[in-house]
mmCIF file of C-alpha atoms and ligand atoms in Angstrom:
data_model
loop_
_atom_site.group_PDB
_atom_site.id
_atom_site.type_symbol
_atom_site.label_atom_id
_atom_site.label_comp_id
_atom_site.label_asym_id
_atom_site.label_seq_id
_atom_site.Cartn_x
_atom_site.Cartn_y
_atom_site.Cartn_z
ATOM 1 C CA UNK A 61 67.707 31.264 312.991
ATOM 2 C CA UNK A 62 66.312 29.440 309.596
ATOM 3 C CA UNK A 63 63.705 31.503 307.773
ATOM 4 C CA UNK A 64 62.556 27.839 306.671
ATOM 5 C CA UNK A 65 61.046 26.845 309.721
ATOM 6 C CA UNK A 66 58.040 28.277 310.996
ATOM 7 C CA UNK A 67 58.491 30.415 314.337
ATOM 8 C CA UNK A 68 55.260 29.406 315.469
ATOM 9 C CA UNK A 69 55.772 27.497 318.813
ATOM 10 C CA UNK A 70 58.905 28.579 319.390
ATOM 11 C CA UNK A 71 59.182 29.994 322.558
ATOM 12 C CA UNK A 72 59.056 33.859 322.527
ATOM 13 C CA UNK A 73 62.317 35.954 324.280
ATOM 14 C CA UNK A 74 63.978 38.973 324.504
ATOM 15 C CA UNK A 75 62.534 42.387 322.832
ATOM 16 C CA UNK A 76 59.689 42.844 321.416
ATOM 17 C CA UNK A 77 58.377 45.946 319.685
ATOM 18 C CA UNK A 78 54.048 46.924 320.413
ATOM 19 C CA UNK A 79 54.008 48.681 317.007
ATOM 20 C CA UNK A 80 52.543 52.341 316.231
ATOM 21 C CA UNK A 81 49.885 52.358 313.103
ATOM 22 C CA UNK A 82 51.263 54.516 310.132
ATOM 23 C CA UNK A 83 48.580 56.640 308.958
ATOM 24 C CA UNK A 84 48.773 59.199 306.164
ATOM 25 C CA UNK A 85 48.223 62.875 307.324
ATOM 26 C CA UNK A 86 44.335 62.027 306.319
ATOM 27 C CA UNK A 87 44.354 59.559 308.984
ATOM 28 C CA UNK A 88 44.148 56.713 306.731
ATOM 29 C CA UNK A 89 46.122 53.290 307.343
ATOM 30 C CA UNK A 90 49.486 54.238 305.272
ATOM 31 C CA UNK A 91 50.728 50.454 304.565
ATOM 32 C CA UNK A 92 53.088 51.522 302.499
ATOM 33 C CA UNK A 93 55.553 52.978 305.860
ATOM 34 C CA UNK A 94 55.223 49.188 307.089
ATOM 35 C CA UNK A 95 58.145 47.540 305.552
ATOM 36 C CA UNK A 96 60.482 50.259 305.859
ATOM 37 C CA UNK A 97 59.280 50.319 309.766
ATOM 38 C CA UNK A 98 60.352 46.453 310.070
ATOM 39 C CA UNK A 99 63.885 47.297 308.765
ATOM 40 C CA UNK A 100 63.898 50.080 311.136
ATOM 41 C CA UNK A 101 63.571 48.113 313.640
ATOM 42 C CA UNK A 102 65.799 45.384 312.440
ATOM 43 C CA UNK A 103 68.462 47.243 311.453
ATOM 44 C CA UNK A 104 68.739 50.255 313.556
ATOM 45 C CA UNK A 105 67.425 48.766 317.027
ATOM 46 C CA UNK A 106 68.343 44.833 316.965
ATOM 47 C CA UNK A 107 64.851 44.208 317.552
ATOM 48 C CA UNK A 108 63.221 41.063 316.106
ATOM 49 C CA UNK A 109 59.503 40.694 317.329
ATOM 50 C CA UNK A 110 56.559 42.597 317.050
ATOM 51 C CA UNK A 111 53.494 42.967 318.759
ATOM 52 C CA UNK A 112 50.741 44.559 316.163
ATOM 53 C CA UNK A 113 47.163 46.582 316.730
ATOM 54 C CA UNK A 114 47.664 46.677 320.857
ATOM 55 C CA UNK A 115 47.864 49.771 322.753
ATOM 56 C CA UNK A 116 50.863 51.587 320.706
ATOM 57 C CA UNK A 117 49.198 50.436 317.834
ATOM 58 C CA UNK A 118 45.814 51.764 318.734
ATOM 59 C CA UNK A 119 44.266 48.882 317.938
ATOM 60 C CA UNK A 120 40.906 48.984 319.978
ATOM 61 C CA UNK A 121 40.560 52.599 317.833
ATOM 62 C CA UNK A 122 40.810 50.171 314.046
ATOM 63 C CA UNK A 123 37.894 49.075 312.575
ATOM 64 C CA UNK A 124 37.916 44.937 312.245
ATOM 65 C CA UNK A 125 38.455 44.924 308.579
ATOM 66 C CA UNK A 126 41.569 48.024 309.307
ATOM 67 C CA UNK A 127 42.910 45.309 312.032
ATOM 68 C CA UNK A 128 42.831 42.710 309.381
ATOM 69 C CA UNK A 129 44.950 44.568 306.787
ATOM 70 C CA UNK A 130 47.421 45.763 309.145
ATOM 71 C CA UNK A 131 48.070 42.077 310.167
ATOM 72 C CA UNK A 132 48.320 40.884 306.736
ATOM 73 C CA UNK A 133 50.834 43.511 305.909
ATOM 74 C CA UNK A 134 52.667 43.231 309.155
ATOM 75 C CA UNK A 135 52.974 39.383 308.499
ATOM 76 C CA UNK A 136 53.631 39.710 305.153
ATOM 77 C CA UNK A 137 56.425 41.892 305.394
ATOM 78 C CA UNK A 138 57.641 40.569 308.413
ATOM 79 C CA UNK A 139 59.032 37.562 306.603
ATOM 80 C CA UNK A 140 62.204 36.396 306.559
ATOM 81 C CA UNK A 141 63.359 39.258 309.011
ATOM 82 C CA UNK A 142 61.205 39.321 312.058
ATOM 83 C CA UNK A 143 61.262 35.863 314.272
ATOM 84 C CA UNK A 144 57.551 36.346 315.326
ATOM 85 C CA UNK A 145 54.552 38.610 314.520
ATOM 86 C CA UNK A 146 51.953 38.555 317.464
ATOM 87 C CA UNK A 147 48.545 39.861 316.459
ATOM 88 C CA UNK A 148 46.641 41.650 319.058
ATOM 89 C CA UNK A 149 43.237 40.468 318.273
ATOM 90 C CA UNK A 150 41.253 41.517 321.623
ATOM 91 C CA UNK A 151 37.844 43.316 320.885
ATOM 92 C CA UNK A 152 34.822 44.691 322.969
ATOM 93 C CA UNK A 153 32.649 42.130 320.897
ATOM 94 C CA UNK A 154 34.092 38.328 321.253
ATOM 95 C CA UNK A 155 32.728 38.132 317.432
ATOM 96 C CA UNK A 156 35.086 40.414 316.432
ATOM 97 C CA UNK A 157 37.949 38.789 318.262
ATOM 98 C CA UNK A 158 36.900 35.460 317.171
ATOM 99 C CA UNK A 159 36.955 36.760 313.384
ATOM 100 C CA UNK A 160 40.394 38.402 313.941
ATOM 101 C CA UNK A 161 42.310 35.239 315.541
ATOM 102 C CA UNK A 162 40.602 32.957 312.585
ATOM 103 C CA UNK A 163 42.123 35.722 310.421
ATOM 104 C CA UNK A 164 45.663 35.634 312.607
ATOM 105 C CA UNK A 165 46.003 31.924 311.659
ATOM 106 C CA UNK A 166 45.187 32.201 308.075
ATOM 107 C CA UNK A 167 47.589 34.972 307.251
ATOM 108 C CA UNK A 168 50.747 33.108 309.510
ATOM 109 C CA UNK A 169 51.452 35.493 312.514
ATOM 110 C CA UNK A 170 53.023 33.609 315.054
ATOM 111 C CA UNK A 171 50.993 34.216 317.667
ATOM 112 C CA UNK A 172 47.638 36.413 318.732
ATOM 113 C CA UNK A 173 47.097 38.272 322.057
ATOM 114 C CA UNK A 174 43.556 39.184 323.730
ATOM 115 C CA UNK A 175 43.107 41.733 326.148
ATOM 116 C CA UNK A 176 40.368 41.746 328.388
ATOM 117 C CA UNK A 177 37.201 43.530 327.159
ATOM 118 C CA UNK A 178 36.585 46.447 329.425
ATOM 119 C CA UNK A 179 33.222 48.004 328.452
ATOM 120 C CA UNK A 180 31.191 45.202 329.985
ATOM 121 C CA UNK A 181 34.124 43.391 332.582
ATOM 122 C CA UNK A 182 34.312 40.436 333.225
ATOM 123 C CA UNK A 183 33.300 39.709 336.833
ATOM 124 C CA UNK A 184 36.225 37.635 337.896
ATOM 125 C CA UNK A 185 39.208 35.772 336.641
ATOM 126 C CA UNK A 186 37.123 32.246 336.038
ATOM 127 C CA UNK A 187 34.948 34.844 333.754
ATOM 128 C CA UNK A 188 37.641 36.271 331.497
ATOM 129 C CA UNK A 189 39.156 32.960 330.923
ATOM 130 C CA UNK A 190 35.767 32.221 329.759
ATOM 131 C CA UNK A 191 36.004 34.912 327.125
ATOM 132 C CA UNK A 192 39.941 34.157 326.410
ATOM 133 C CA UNK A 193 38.773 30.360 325.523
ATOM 134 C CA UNK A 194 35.963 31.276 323.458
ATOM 135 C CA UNK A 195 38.601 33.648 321.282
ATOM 136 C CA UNK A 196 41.062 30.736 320.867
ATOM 137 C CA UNK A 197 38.545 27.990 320.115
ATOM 138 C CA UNK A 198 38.606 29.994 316.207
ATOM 139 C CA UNK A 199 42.334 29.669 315.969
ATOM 140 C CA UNK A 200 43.187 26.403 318.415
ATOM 141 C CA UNK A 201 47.181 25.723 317.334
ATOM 142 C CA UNK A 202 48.195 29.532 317.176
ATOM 143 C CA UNK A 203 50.222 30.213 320.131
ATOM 144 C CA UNK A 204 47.734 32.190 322.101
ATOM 145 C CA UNK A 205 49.171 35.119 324.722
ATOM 146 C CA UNK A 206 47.016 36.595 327.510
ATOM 147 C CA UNK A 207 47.070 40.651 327.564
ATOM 148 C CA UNK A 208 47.499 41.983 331.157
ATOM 149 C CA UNK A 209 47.114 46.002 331.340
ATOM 150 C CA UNK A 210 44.438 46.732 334.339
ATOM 151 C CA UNK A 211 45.455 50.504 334.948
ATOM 152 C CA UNK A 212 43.447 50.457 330.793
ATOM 153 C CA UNK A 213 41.211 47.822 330.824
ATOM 154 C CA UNK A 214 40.130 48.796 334.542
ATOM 155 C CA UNK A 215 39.918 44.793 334.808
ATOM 156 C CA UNK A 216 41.467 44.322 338.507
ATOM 157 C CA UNK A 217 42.292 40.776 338.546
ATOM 158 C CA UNK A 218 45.288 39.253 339.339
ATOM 159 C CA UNK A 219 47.130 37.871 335.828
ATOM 160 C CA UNK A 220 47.829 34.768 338.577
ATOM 161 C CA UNK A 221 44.360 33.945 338.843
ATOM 162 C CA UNK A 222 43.980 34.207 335.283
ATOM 163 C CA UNK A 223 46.734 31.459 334.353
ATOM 164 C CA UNK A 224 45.251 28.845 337.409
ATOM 165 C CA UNK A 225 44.668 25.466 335.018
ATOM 166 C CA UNK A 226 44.715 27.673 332.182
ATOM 167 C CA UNK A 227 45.843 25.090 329.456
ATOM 168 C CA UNK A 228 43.065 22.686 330.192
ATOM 169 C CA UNK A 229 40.842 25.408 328.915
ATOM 170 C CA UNK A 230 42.994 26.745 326.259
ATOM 171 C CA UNK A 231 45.992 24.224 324.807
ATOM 172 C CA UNK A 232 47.321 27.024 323.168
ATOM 173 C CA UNK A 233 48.185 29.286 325.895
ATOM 174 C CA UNK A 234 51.832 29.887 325.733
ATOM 175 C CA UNK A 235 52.039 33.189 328.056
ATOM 176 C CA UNK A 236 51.248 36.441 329.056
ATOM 177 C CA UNK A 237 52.040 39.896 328.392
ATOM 178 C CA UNK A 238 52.337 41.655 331.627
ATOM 179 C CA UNK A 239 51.853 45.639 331.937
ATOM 180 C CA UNK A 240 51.702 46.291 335.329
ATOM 181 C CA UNK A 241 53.335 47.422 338.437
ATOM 182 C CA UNK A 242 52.108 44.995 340.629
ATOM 183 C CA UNK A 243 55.673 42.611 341.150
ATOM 184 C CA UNK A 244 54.254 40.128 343.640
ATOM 185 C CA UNK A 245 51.234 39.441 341.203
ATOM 186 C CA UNK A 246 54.381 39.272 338.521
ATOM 187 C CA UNK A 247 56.303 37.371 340.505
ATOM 188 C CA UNK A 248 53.549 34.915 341.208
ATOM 189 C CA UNK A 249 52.952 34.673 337.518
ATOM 190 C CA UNK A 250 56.537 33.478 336.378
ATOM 191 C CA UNK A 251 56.930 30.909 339.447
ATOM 192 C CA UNK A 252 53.462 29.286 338.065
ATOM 193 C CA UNK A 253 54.370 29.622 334.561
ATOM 194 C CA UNK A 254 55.516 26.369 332.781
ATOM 195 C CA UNK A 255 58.399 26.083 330.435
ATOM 196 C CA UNK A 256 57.065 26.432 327.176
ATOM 197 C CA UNK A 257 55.326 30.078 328.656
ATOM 198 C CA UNK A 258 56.961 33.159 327.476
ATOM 199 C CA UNK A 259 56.016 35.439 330.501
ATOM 200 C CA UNK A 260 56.823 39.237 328.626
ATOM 201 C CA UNK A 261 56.739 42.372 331.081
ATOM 202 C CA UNK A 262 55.220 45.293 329.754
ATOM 203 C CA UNK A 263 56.043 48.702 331.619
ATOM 204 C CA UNK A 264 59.518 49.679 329.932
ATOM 205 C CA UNK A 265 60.486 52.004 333.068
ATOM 206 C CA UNK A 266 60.972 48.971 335.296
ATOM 207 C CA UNK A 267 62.012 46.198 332.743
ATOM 208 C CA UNK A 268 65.161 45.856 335.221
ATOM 209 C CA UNK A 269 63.474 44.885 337.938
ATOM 210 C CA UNK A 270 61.158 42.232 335.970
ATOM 211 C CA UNK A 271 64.288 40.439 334.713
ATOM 212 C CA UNK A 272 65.036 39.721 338.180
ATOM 213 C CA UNK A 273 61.889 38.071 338.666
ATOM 214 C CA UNK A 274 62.910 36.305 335.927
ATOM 215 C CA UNK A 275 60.762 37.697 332.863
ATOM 216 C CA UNK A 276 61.422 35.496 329.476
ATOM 217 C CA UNK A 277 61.445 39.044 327.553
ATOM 218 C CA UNK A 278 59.248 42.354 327.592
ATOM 219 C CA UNK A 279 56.744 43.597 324.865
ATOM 220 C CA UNK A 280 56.825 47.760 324.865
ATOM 221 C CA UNK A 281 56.264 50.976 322.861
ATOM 222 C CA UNK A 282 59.741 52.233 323.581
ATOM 223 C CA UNK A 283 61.488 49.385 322.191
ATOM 224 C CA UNK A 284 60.569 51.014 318.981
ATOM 225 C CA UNK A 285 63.802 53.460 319.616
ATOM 226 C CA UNK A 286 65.962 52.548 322.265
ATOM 227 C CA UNK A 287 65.641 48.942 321.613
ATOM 228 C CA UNK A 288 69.063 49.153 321.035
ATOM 229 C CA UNK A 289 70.186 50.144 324.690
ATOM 230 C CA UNK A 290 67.651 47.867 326.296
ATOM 231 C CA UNK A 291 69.318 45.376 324.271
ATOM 232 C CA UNK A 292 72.126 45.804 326.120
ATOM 233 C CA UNK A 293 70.434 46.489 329.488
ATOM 234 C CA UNK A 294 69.559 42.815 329.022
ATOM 235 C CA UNK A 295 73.258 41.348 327.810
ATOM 236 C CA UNK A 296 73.983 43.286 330.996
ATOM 237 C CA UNK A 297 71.760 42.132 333.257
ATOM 238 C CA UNK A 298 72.588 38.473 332.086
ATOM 239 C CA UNK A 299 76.238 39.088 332.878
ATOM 240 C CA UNK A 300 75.985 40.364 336.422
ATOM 241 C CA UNK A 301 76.378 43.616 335.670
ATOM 242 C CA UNK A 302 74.234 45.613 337.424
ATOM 243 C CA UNK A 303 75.660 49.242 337.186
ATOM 244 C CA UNK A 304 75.306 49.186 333.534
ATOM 245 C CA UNK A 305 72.034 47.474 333.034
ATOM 246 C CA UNK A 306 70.850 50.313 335.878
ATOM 247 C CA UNK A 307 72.671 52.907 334.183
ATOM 248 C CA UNK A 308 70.463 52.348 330.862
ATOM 249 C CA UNK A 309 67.330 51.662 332.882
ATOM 250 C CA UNK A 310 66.988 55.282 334.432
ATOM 251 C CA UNK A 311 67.899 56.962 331.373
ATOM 252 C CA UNK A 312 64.994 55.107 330.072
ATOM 253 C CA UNK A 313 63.212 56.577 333.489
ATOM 254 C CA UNK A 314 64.752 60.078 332.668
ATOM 255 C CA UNK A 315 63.350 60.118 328.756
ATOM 256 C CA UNK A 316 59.099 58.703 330.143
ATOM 257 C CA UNK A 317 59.536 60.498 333.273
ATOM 258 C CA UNK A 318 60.261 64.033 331.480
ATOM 259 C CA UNK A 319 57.658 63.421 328.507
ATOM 260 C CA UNK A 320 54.990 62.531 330.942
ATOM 261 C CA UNK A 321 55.923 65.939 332.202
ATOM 262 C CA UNK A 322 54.757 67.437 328.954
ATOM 263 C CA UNK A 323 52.025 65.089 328.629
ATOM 264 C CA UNK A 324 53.040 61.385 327.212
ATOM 265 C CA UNK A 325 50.604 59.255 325.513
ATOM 266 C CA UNK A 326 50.165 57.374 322.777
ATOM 267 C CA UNK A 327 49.444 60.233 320.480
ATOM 268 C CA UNK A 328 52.459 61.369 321.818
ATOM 269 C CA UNK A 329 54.623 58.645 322.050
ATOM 270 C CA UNK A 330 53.993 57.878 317.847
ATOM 271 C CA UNK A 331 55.097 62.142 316.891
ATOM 272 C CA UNK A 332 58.339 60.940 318.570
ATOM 273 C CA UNK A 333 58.598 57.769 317.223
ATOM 274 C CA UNK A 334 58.371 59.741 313.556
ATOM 275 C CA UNK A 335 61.126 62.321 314.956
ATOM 276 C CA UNK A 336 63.980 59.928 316.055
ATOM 277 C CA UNK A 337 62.909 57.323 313.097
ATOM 278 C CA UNK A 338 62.518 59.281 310.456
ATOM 279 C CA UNK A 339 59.358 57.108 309.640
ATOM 280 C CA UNK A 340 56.258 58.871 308.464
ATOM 281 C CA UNK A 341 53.769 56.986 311.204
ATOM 282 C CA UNK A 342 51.148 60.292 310.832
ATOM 283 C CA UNK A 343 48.605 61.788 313.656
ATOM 284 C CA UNK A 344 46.840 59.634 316.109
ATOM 285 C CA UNK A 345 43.515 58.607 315.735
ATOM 286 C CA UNK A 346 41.001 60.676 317.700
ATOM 287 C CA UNK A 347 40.512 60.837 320.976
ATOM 288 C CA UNK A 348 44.379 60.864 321.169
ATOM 289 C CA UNK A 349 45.891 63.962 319.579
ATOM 290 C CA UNK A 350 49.039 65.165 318.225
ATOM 291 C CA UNK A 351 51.020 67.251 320.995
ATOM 292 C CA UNK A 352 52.049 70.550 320.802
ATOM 293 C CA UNK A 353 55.254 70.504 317.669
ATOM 294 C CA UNK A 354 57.499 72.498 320.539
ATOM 295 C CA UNK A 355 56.932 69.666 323.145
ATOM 296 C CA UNK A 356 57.758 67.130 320.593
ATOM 297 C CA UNK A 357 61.041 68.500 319.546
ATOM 298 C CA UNK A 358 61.827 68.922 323.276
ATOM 299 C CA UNK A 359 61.095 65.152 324.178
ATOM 300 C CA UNK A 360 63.252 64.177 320.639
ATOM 301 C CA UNK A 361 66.126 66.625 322.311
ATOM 302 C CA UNK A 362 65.827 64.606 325.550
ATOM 303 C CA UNK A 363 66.014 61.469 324.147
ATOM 304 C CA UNK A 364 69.242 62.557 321.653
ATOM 305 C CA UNK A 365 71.262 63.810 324.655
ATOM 306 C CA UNK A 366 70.353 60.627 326.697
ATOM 307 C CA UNK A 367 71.052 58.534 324.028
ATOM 308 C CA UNK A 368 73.382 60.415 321.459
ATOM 309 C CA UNK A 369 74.128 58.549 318.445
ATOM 310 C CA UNK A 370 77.198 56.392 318.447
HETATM 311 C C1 LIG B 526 50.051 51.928 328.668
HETATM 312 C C2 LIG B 526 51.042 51.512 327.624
HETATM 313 O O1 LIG B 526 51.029 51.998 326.509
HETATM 314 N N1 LIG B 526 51.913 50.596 327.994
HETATM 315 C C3 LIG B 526 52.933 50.100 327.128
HETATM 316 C C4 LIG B 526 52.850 48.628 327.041
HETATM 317 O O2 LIG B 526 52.071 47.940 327.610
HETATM 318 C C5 LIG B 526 54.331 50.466 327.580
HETATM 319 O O3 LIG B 526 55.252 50.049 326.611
HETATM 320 C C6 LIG B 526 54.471 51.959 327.825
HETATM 321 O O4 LIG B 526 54.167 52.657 326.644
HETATM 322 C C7 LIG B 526 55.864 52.327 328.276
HETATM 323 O O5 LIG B 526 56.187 51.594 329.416
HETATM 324 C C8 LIG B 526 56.017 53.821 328.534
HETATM 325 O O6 LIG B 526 55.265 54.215 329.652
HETATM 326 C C1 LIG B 527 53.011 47.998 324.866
HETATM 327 C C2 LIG B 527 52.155 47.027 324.250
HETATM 328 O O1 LIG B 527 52.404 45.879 324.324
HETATM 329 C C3 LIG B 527 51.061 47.489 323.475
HETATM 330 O O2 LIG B 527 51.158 48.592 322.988
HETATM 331 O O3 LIG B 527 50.072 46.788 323.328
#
């Protein structure tokens, strides 16, 4: 891997981490956690692309001109360790977007995502691509990723119908970001997709079955801390063996499956991020809110005797 040559356009595999926001206990952006997050990652979890300001990263809760410093910071210290930065730059007003994916390309991220705006929907699939085209028209050579999360957006259309002759309206489409459940729509997505497509799955609890639909990597919250294990899910997935990469999987299922129990979201999700790190990421911006300290602890236990250090 040369630090030289710019990731851009290189196609986009394996793990990537969707990033929390560090804020200081006033709720301010705390840049200053940022590069010791990005050796974190590197060092202690093997992971080597992030995904900035999307759902982990409360991003849609950032004012435009937060969103821009984060990405500059991100990028900035990003380089010469990480492979690729992908800047989430999806908005409820296409201005904003349009300002945040000229900003994207100016600053060097590799790449910029754009979920779908879900105040006013889109009406159908021909609609959002619309909206998706209009975004990349202000940054036309960055690699440009479509942001598939319905269950949040409450946009119900098929990710399929969203790629259909997508690179005559947008050259710069190299993939999708898929967090969803539905496999056929999935599946459907990866047999259309074209080589140079990264197609990433999104809902960490079922990565397994996504890499045998043949997913090119998988963009998640929890790669934050056991990127490590997924990362050998994956080696074991790619050798055949199935026992072990299932083995890791529902641990994974056991750690989300007994935090939802206690109430898992992103709030939550970031005070356990700061317990196994050791990183100082700070509440969540309202509406989300910090859990209860004793449920925290008891997710960090969980998560220690699932995956005890080595
Ligand atoms: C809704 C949400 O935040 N989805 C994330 C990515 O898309 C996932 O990484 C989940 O956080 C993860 O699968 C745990 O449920
Ligand atoms: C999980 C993810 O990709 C996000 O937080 O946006």
């Amino acid at each position: 891997m040369s630090v030289m040559a710019p990731a851009a356009d290189t196609k986009l595999t394996g793990l990537v981490a969707a990033t929390f926001t560090p804020f200081t206990t006033q709720g301010e952006l705390n840049l200053s956690e940022i590069g010791r997050y990005i050796d974190y990652l590197k060092e202690k979890q093997g992971v080597n692309n992030i995904f900035v300001n999307g759902t982990t990263g409360e991003g849609m809760s950032l004012s435009v001109a937060e969103r821009k410093m984060l990405a500059e910071e991100w990028c900035k210290k990003a380089k010469g360790k990480m492979d690729q930065v992908i800047v989430h730059v999806g908005c409820m007003s296409l201005k904003d977007s349009q300002e945040l994916a000229h900003h994207a390309a100016q600053i060097g991220a590799e790449g910029i995502a754009v979920i779908a705006p879900s105040f006013f929907k889109p009406s159908s699939a021909d609609v959002l691509k619309k909206f998706l085209q209009e975004v990349s028209s202000s940054a036309p050579t960055l690699p440009f990723y479509y942001y598939h999360i319905p269950a949040v957006t409450g946009v119900n259309v098929l990710a399929r119908d969203v790629l259909e002759d997508i690179e005559t309206l947008i050259p710069s489409f190299r993939g999708v970001k898929f967090s969803a459940c539905d496999l056929m729509d999935f599946g459907q997505c990866i047999s259309y997709s074209a080589p140079h497509w990264s197609v990433l799955y999104g809902v960490d609890e079922q990565l397994l079955a996504s890499l045998a639909f043949g997913a090119n990597g998988a963009v998640g919250s929890t790669y934050n801390y056991v990127g490590s294990h997924v990362n050998k899910l994956i080696t074991a997935f790619e050798k055949g063996d199935l026992v072990q990469a299932r083995n890791i999987q529902f641990k994974i299922q056991e750690l989300i499956s007994f935090a939802k129990k206690l109430g898992f979201d992103v709030g939550v999700n970031k005070q356990l991020m700061s317990e196994v790190s050791g990183l100082r990421l700070g509440p969540p911006r309202l509406p989300l809110m910090l859990c209860p300290p004793a449920n925290a602890v008891s997710i960090a236990q969980k998560y220690h005797s699932l995956f005890p250090e080595p």
